[in-house]
PDB file of C-alpha atoms and ligand atoms in Angstrom:
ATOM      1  CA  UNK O   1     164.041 134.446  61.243  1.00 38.00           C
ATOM      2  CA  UNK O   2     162.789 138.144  61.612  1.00 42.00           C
ATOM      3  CA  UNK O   3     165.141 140.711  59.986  1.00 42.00           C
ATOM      4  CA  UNK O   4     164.312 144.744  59.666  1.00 43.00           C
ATOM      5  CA  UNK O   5     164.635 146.818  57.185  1.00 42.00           C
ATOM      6  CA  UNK O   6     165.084 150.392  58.189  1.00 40.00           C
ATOM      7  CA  UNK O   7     163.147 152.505  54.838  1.00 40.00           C
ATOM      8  CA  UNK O   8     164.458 155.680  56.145  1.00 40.00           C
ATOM      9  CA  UNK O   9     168.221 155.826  57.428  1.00 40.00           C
ATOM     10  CA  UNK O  10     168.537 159.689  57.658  1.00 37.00           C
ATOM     11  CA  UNK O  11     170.723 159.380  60.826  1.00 39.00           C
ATOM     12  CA  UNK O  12     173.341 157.601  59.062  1.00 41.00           C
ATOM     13  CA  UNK O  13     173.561 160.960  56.988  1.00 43.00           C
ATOM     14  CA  UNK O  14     174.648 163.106  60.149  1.00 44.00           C
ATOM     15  CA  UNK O  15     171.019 164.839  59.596  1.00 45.00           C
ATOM     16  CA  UNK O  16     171.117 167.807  62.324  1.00 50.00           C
ATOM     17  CA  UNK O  17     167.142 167.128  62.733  1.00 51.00           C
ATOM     18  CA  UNK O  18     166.466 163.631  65.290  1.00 46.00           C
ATOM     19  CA  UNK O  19     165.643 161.506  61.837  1.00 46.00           C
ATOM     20  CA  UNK O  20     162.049 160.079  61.151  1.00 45.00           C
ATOM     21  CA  UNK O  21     162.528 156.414  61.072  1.00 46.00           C
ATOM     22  CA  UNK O  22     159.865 153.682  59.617  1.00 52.00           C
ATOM     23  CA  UNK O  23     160.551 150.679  60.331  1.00 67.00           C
ATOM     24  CA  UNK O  24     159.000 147.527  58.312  1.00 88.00           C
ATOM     25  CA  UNK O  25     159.311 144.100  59.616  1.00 94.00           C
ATOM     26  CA  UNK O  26     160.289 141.098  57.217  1.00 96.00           C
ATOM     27  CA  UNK O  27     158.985 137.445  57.478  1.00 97.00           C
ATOM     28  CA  UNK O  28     161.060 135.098  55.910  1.00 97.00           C
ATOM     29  CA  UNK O  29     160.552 131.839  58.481  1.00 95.00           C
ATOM     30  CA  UNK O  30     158.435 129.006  57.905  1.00 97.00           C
ATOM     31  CA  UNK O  31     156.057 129.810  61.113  1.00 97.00           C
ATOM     32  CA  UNK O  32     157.337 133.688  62.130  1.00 97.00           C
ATOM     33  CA  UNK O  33     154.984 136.057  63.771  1.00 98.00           C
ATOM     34  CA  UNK O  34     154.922 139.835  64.478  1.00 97.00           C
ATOM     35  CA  UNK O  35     153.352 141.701  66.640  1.00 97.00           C
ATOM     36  CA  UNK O  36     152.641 144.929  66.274  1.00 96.00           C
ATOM     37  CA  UNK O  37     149.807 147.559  67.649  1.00 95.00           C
ATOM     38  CA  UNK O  38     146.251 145.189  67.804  1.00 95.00           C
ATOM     39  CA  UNK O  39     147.922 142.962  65.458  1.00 97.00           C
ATOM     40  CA  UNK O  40     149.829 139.564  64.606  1.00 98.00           C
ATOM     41  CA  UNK O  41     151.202 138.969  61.273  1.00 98.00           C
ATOM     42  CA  UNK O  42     151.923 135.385  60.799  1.00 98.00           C
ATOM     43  CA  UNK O  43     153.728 133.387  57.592  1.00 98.00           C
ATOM     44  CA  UNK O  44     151.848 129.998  58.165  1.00 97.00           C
ATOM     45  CA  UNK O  45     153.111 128.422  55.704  1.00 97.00           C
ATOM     46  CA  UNK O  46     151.744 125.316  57.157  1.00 97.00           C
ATOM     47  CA  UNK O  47     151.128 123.194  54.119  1.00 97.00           C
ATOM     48  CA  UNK O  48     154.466 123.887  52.418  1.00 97.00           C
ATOM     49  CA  UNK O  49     155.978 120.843  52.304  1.00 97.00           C
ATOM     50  CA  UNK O  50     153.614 120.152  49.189  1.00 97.00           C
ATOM     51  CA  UNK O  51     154.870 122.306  47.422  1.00 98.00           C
ATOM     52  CA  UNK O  52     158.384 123.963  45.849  1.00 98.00           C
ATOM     53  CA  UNK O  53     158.566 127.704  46.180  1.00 98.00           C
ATOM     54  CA  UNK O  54     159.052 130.495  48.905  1.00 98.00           C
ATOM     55  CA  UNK O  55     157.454 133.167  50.421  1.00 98.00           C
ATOM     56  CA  UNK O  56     158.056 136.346  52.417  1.00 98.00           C
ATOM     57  CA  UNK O  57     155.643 138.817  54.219  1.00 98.00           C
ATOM     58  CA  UNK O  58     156.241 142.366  55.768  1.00 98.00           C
ATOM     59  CA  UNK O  59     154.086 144.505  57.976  1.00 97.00           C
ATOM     60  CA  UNK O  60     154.130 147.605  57.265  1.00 97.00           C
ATOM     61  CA  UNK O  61     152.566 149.881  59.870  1.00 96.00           C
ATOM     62  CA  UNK O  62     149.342 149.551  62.243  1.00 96.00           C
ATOM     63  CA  UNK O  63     147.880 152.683  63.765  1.00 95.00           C
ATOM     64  CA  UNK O  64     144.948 152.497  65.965  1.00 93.00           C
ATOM     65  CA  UNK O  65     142.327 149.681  64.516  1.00 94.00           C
ATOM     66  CA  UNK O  66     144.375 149.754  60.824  1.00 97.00           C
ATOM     67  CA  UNK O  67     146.947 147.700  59.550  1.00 97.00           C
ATOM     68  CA  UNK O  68     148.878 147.418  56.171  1.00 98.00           C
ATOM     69  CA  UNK O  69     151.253 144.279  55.474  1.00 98.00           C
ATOM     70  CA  UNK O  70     152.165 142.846  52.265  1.00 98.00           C
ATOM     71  CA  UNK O  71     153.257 139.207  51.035  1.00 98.00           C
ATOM     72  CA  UNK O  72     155.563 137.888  47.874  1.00 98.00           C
ATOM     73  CA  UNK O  73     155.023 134.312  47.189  1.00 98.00           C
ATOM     74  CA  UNK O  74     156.021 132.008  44.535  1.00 98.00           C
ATOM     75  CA  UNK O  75     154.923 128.143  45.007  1.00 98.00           C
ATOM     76  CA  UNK O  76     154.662 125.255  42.322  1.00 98.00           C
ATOM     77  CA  UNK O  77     153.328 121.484  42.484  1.00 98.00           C
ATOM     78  CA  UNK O  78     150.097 119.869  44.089  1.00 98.00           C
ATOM     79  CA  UNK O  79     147.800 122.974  42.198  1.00 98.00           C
ATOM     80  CA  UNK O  80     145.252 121.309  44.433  1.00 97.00           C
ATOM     81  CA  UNK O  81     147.203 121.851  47.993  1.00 97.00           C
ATOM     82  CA  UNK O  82     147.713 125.420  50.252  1.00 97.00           C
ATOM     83  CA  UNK O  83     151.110 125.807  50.667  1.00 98.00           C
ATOM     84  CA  UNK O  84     150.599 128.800  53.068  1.00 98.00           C
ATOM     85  CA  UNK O  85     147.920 131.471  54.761  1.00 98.00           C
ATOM     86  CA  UNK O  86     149.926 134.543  55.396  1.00 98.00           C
ATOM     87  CA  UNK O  87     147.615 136.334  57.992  1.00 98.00           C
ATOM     88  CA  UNK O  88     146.762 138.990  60.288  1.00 98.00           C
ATOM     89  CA  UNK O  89     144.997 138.530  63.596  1.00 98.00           C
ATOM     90  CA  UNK O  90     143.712 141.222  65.383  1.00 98.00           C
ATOM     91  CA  UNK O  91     144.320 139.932  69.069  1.00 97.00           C
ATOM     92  CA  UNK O  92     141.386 142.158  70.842  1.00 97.00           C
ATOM     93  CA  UNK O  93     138.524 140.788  68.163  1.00 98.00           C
ATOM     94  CA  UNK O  94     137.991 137.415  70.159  1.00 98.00           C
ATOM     95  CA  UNK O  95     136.861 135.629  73.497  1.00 98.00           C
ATOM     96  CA  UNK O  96     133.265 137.004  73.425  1.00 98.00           C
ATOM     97  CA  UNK O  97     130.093 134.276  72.446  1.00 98.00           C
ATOM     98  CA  UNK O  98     128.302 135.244  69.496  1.00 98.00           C
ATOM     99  CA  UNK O  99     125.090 136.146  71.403  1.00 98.00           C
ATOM    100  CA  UNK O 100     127.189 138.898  72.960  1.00 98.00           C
ATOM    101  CA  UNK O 101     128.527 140.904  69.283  1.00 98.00           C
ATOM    102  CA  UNK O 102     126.616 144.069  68.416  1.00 98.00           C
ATOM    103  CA  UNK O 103     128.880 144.074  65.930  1.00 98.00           C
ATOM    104  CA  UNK O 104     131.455 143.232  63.620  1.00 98.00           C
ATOM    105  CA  UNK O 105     132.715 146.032  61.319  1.00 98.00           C
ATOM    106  CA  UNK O 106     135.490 145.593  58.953  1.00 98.00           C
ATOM    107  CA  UNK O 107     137.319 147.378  56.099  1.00 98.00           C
ATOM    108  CA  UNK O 108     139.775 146.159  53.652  1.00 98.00           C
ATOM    109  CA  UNK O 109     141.676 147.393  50.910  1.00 98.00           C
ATOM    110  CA  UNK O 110     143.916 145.435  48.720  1.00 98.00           C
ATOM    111  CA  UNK O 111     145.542 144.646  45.098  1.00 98.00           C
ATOM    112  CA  UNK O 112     147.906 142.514  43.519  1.00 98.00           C
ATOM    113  CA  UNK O 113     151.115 144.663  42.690  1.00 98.00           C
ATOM    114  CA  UNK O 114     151.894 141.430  40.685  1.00 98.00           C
ATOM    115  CA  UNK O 115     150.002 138.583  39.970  1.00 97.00           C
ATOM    116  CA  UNK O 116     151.462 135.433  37.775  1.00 98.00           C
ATOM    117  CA  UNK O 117     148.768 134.661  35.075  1.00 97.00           C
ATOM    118  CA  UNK O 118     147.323 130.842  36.001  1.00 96.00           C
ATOM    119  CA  UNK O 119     147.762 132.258  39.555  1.00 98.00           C
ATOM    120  CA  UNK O 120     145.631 130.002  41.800  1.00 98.00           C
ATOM    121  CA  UNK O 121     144.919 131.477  45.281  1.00 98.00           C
ATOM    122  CA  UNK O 122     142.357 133.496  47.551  1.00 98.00           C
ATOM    123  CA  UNK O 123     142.526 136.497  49.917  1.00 98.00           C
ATOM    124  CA  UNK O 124     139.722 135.484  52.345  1.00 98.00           C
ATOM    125  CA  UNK O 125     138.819 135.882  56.330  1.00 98.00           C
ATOM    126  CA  UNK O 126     139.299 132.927  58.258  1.00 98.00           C
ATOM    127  CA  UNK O 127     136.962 133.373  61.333  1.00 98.00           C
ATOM    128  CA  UNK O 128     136.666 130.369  63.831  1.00 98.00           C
ATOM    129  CA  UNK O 129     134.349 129.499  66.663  1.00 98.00           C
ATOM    130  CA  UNK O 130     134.523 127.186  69.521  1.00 98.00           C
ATOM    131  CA  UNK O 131     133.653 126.224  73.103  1.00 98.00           C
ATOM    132  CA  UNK O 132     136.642 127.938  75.239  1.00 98.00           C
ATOM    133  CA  UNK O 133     136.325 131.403  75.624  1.00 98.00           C
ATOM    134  CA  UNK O 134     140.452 131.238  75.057  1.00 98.00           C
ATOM    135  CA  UNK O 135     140.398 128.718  72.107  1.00 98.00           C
ATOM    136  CA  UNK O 136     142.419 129.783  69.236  1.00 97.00           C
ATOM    137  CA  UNK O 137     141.808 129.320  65.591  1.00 97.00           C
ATOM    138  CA  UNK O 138     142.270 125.367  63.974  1.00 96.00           C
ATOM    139  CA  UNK O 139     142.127 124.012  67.575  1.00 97.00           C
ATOM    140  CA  UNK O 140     140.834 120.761  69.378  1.00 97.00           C
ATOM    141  CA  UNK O 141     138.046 123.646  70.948  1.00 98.00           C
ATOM    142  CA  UNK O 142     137.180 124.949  67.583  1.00 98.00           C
ATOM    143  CA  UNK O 143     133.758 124.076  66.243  1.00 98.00           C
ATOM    144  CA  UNK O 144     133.569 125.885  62.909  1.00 98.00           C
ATOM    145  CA  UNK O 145     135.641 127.675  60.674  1.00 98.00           C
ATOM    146  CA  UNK O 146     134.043 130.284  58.356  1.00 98.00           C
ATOM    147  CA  UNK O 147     136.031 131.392  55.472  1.00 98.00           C
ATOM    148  CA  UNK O 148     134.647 134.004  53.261  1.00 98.00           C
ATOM    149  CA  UNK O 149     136.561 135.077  50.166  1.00 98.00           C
ATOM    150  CA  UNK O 150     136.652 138.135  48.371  1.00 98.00           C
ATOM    151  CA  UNK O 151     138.501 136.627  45.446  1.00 98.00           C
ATOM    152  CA  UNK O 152     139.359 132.780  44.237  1.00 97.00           C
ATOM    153  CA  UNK O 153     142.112 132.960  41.635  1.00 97.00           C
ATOM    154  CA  UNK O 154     142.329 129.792  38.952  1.00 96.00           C
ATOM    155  CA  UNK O 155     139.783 127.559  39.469  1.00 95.00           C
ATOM    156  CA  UNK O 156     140.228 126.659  43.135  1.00 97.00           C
ATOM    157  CA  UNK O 157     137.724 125.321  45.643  1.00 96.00           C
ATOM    158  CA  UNK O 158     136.583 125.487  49.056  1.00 97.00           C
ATOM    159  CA  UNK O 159     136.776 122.726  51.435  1.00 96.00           C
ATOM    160  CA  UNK O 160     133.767 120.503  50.457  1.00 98.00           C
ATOM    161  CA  UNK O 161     130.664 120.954  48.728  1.00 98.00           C
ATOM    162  CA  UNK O 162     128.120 123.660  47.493  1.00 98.00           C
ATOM    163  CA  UNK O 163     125.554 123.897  50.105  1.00 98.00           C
ATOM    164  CA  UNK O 164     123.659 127.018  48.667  1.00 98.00           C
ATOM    165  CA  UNK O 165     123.842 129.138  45.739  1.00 98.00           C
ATOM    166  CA  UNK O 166     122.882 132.981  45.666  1.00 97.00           C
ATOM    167  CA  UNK O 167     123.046 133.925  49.114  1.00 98.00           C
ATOM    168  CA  UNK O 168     122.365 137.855  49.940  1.00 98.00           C
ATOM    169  CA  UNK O 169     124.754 139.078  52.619  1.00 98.00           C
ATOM    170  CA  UNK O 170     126.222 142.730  52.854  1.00 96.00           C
ATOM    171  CA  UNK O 171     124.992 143.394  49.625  1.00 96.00           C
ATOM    172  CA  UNK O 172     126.780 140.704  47.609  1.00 97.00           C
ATOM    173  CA  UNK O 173     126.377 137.721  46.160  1.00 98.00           C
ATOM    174  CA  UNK O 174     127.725 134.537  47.756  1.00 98.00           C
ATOM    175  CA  UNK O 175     127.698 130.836  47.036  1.00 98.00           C
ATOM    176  CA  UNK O 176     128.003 128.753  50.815  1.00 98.00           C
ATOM    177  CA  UNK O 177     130.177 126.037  50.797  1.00 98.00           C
ATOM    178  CA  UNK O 178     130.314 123.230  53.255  1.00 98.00           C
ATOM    179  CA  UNK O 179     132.473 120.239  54.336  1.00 98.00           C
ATOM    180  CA  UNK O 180     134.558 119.149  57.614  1.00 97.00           C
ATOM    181  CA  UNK O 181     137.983 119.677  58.362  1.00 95.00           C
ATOM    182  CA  UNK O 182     140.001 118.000  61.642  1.00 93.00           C
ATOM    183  CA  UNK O 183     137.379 118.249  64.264  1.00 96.00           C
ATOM    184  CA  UNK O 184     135.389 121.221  62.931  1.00 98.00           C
ATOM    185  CA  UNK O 185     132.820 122.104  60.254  1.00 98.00           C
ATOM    186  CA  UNK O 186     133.808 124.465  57.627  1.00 98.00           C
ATOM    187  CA  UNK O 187     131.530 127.227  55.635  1.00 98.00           C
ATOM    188  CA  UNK O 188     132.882 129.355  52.756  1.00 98.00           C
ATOM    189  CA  UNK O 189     130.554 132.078  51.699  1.00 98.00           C
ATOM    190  CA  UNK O 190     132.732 132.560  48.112  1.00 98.00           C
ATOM    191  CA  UNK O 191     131.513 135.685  45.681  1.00 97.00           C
ATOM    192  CA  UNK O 192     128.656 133.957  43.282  1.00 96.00           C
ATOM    193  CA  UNK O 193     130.062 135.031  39.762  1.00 92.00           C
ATOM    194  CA  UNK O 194     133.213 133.029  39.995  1.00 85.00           C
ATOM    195  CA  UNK O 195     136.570 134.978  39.129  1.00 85.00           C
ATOM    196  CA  UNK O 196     135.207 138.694  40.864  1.00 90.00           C
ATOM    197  CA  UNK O 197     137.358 140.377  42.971  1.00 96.00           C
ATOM    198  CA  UNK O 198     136.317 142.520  45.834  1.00 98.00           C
ATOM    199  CA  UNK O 199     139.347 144.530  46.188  1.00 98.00           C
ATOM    200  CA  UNK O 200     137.439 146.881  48.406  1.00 98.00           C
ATOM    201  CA  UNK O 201     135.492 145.799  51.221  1.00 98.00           C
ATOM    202  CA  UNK O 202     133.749 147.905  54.180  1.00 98.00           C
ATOM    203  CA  UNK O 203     131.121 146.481  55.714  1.00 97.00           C
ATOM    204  CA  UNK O 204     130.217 144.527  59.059  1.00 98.00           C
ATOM    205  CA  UNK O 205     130.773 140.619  59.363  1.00 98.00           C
ATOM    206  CA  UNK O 206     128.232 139.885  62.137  1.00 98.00           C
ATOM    207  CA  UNK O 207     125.542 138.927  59.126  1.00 98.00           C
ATOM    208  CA  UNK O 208     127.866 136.068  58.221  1.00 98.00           C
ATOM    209  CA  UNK O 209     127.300 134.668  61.521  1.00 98.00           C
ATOM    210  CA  UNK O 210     123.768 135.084  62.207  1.00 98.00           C
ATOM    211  CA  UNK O 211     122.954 133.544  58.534  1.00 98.00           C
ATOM    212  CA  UNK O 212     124.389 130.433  59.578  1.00 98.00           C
ATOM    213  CA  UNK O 213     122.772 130.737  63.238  1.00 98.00           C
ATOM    214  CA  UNK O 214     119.465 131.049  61.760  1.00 98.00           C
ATOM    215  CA  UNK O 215     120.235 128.724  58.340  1.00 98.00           C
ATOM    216  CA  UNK O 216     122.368 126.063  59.951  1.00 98.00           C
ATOM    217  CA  UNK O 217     122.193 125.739  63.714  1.00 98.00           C
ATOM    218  CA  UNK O 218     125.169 127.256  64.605  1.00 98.00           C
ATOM    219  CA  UNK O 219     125.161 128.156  68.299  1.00 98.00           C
ATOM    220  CA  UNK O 220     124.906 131.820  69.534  1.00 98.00           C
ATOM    221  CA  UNK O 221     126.757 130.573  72.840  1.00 98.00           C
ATOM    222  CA  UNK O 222     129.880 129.500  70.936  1.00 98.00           C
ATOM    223  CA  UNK O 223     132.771 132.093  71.769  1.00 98.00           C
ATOM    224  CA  UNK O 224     134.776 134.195  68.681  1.00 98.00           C
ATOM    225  CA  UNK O 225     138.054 132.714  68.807  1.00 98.00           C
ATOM    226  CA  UNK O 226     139.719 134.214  65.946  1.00 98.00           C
ATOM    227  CA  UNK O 227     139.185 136.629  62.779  1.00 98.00           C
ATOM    228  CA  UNK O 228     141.926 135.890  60.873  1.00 98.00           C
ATOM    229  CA  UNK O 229     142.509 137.530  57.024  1.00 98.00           C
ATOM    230  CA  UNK O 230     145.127 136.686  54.620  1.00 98.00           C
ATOM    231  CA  UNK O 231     145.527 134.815  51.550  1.00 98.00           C
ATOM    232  CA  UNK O 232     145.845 130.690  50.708  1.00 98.00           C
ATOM    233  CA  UNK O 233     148.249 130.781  47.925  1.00 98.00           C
ATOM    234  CA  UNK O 234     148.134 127.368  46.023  1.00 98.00           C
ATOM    235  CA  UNK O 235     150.618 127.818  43.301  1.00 98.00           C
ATOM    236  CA  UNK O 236     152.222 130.698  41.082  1.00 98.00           C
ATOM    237  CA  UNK O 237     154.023 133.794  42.056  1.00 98.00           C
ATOM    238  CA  UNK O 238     152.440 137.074  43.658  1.00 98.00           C
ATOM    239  CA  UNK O 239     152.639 140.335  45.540  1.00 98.00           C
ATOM    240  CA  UNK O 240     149.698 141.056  47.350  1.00 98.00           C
ATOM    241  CA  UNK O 241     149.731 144.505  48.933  1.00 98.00           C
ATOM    242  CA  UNK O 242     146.788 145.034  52.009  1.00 98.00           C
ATOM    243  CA  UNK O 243     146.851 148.719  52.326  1.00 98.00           C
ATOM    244  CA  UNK O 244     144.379 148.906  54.491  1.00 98.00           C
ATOM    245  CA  UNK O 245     142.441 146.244  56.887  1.00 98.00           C
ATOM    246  CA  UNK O 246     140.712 146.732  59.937  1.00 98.00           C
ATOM    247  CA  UNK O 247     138.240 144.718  61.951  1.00 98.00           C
ATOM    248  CA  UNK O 248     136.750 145.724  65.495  1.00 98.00           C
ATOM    249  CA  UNK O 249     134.685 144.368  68.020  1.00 98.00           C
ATOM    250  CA  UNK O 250     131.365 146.137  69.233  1.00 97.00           C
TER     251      UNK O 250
HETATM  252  C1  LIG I 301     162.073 135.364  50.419  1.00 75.71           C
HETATM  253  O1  LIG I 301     163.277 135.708  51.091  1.00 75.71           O
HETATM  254  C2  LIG I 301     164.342 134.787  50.854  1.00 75.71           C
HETATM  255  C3  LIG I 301     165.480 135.202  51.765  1.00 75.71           C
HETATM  256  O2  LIG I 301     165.783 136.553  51.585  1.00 75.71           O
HETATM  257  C4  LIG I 301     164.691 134.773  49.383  1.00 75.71           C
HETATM  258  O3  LIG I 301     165.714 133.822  49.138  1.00 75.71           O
HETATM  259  C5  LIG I 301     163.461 134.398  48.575  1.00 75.71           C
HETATM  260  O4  LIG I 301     163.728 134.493  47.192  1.00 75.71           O
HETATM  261  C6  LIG I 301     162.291 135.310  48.924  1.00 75.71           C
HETATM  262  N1  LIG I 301     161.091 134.802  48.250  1.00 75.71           N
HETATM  263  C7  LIG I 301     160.256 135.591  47.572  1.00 75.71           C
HETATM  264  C8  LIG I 301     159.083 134.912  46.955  1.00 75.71           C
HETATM  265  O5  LIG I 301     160.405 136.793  47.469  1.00 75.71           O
END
């Protein structure tokens, strides 16, 4: 279900000015979307039934490459389980192979307005690859999926093993992960001193990609399906407030 909220009713008030209206949209459904500017804001709650709890997400605004959006979650049981990724895609930052990126730059701001102490979750990118140019993210075309994480709350873990420790990219400090998942392969590049928090990020993702080209085999003629960023809550109760997040396509 998809309700708005109208933040600024001045026409109600007879105003004789036309009244500047804002209008944020509120997720409340288990799969809802919105669309808005280069953007889709999704709920995904996808692994919910392991779990007790609810959770609600609102996009904000979008102007040009920029979006803001915000999500309130609470979730208990199965610490071990996602319950949800509430995410943005940007839908113009996809369908191109690897070899053909310049670039990949990418800014994002964010903070927990509230945070539940024990809280176990991430806010990561969830970027996939695959062999259809019009493959979409966790689908039978998708060959990898490469998470990287600017915080893990709790003591949580990435999909399968450590692969790597102390990897240099963007000028931080990541451990790799690796493991399978479905019908893909799975790498989480996760901050090395476990607990940090980037809470501001600005930098380009391409470096991601080509380390695991030149590290791990990873083909340069797969196609960018999807750059998705959000947060995998596992359980406890949070507001997480993106004030900022943009990703292009060069
Ligand atoms: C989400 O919205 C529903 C419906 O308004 C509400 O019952 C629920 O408490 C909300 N959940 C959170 C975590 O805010």
């Amino acid at each position: 279900m998809i309700s708005s909220v109208l933040l600024a009713a001045a026409a109600a008030l007879g105003a004789v000015a036309a009244p500047i209206e804002e209008r944020a949209t509120v997720l409340t459904g288990q799969y809802t979307c919105a669309t808005s500017g280069d953007y889709t804001l999704c709920q995904n709650q996808w692994g919910s039934a392991n779990g007790v709890g609810s959770q609600n997400s609102t996009l904000v605004s979008t102007s040009g490459t920029d979006i803001s959006w915000t999500t309130t979650y609470t979730w208990a049981n199965n610490e071990n389980d996602v319950k949800t990724y509430a995410n943005v895609l940007n839908n113009n930052v996809l369908g191109v192979t690897l070899a053909s990126i310049t670039s990949l730059p990418t800014t994002w701001d964010w903070s927990y307005t509230s945070e539940s102490s024990g809280l176990r979750a991430d806010v990561s990118y969830d970027m996939w690859l695959g062999t259809s140019s019009t493959g979409t993210a966790a689908s039978s075309t998708s060959s990898y999926e490469i998470m990287v994480w600017l915080s893990g709350l709790g003591g949580i873990e990435p999909v399968g093993s450590l692969l790597t420790s102390s990897v240099s990219i963007d000028g931080y400090t990541w451990n790799l992960w690796s493991g399978t998942n479905s019908n893909w392969e799975v790498y989480s590049f996760i901050p090395a001193t476990s607990g940090t928090s980037i809470t501001s990020f600005s930098t380009n993702l391409l470096p991601f990609f080509t380390y695991l080209v030149t590290n791990h085999g990873v083909s340069t003629s797969l196609y960018l399906n999807a750059i998705q960023t959000g947060t995998e809550a596992f359980t406890g109760t949070a507001s997480l407030d993106i004030s900022t997040f943009s990703v292009a396509l060069n």
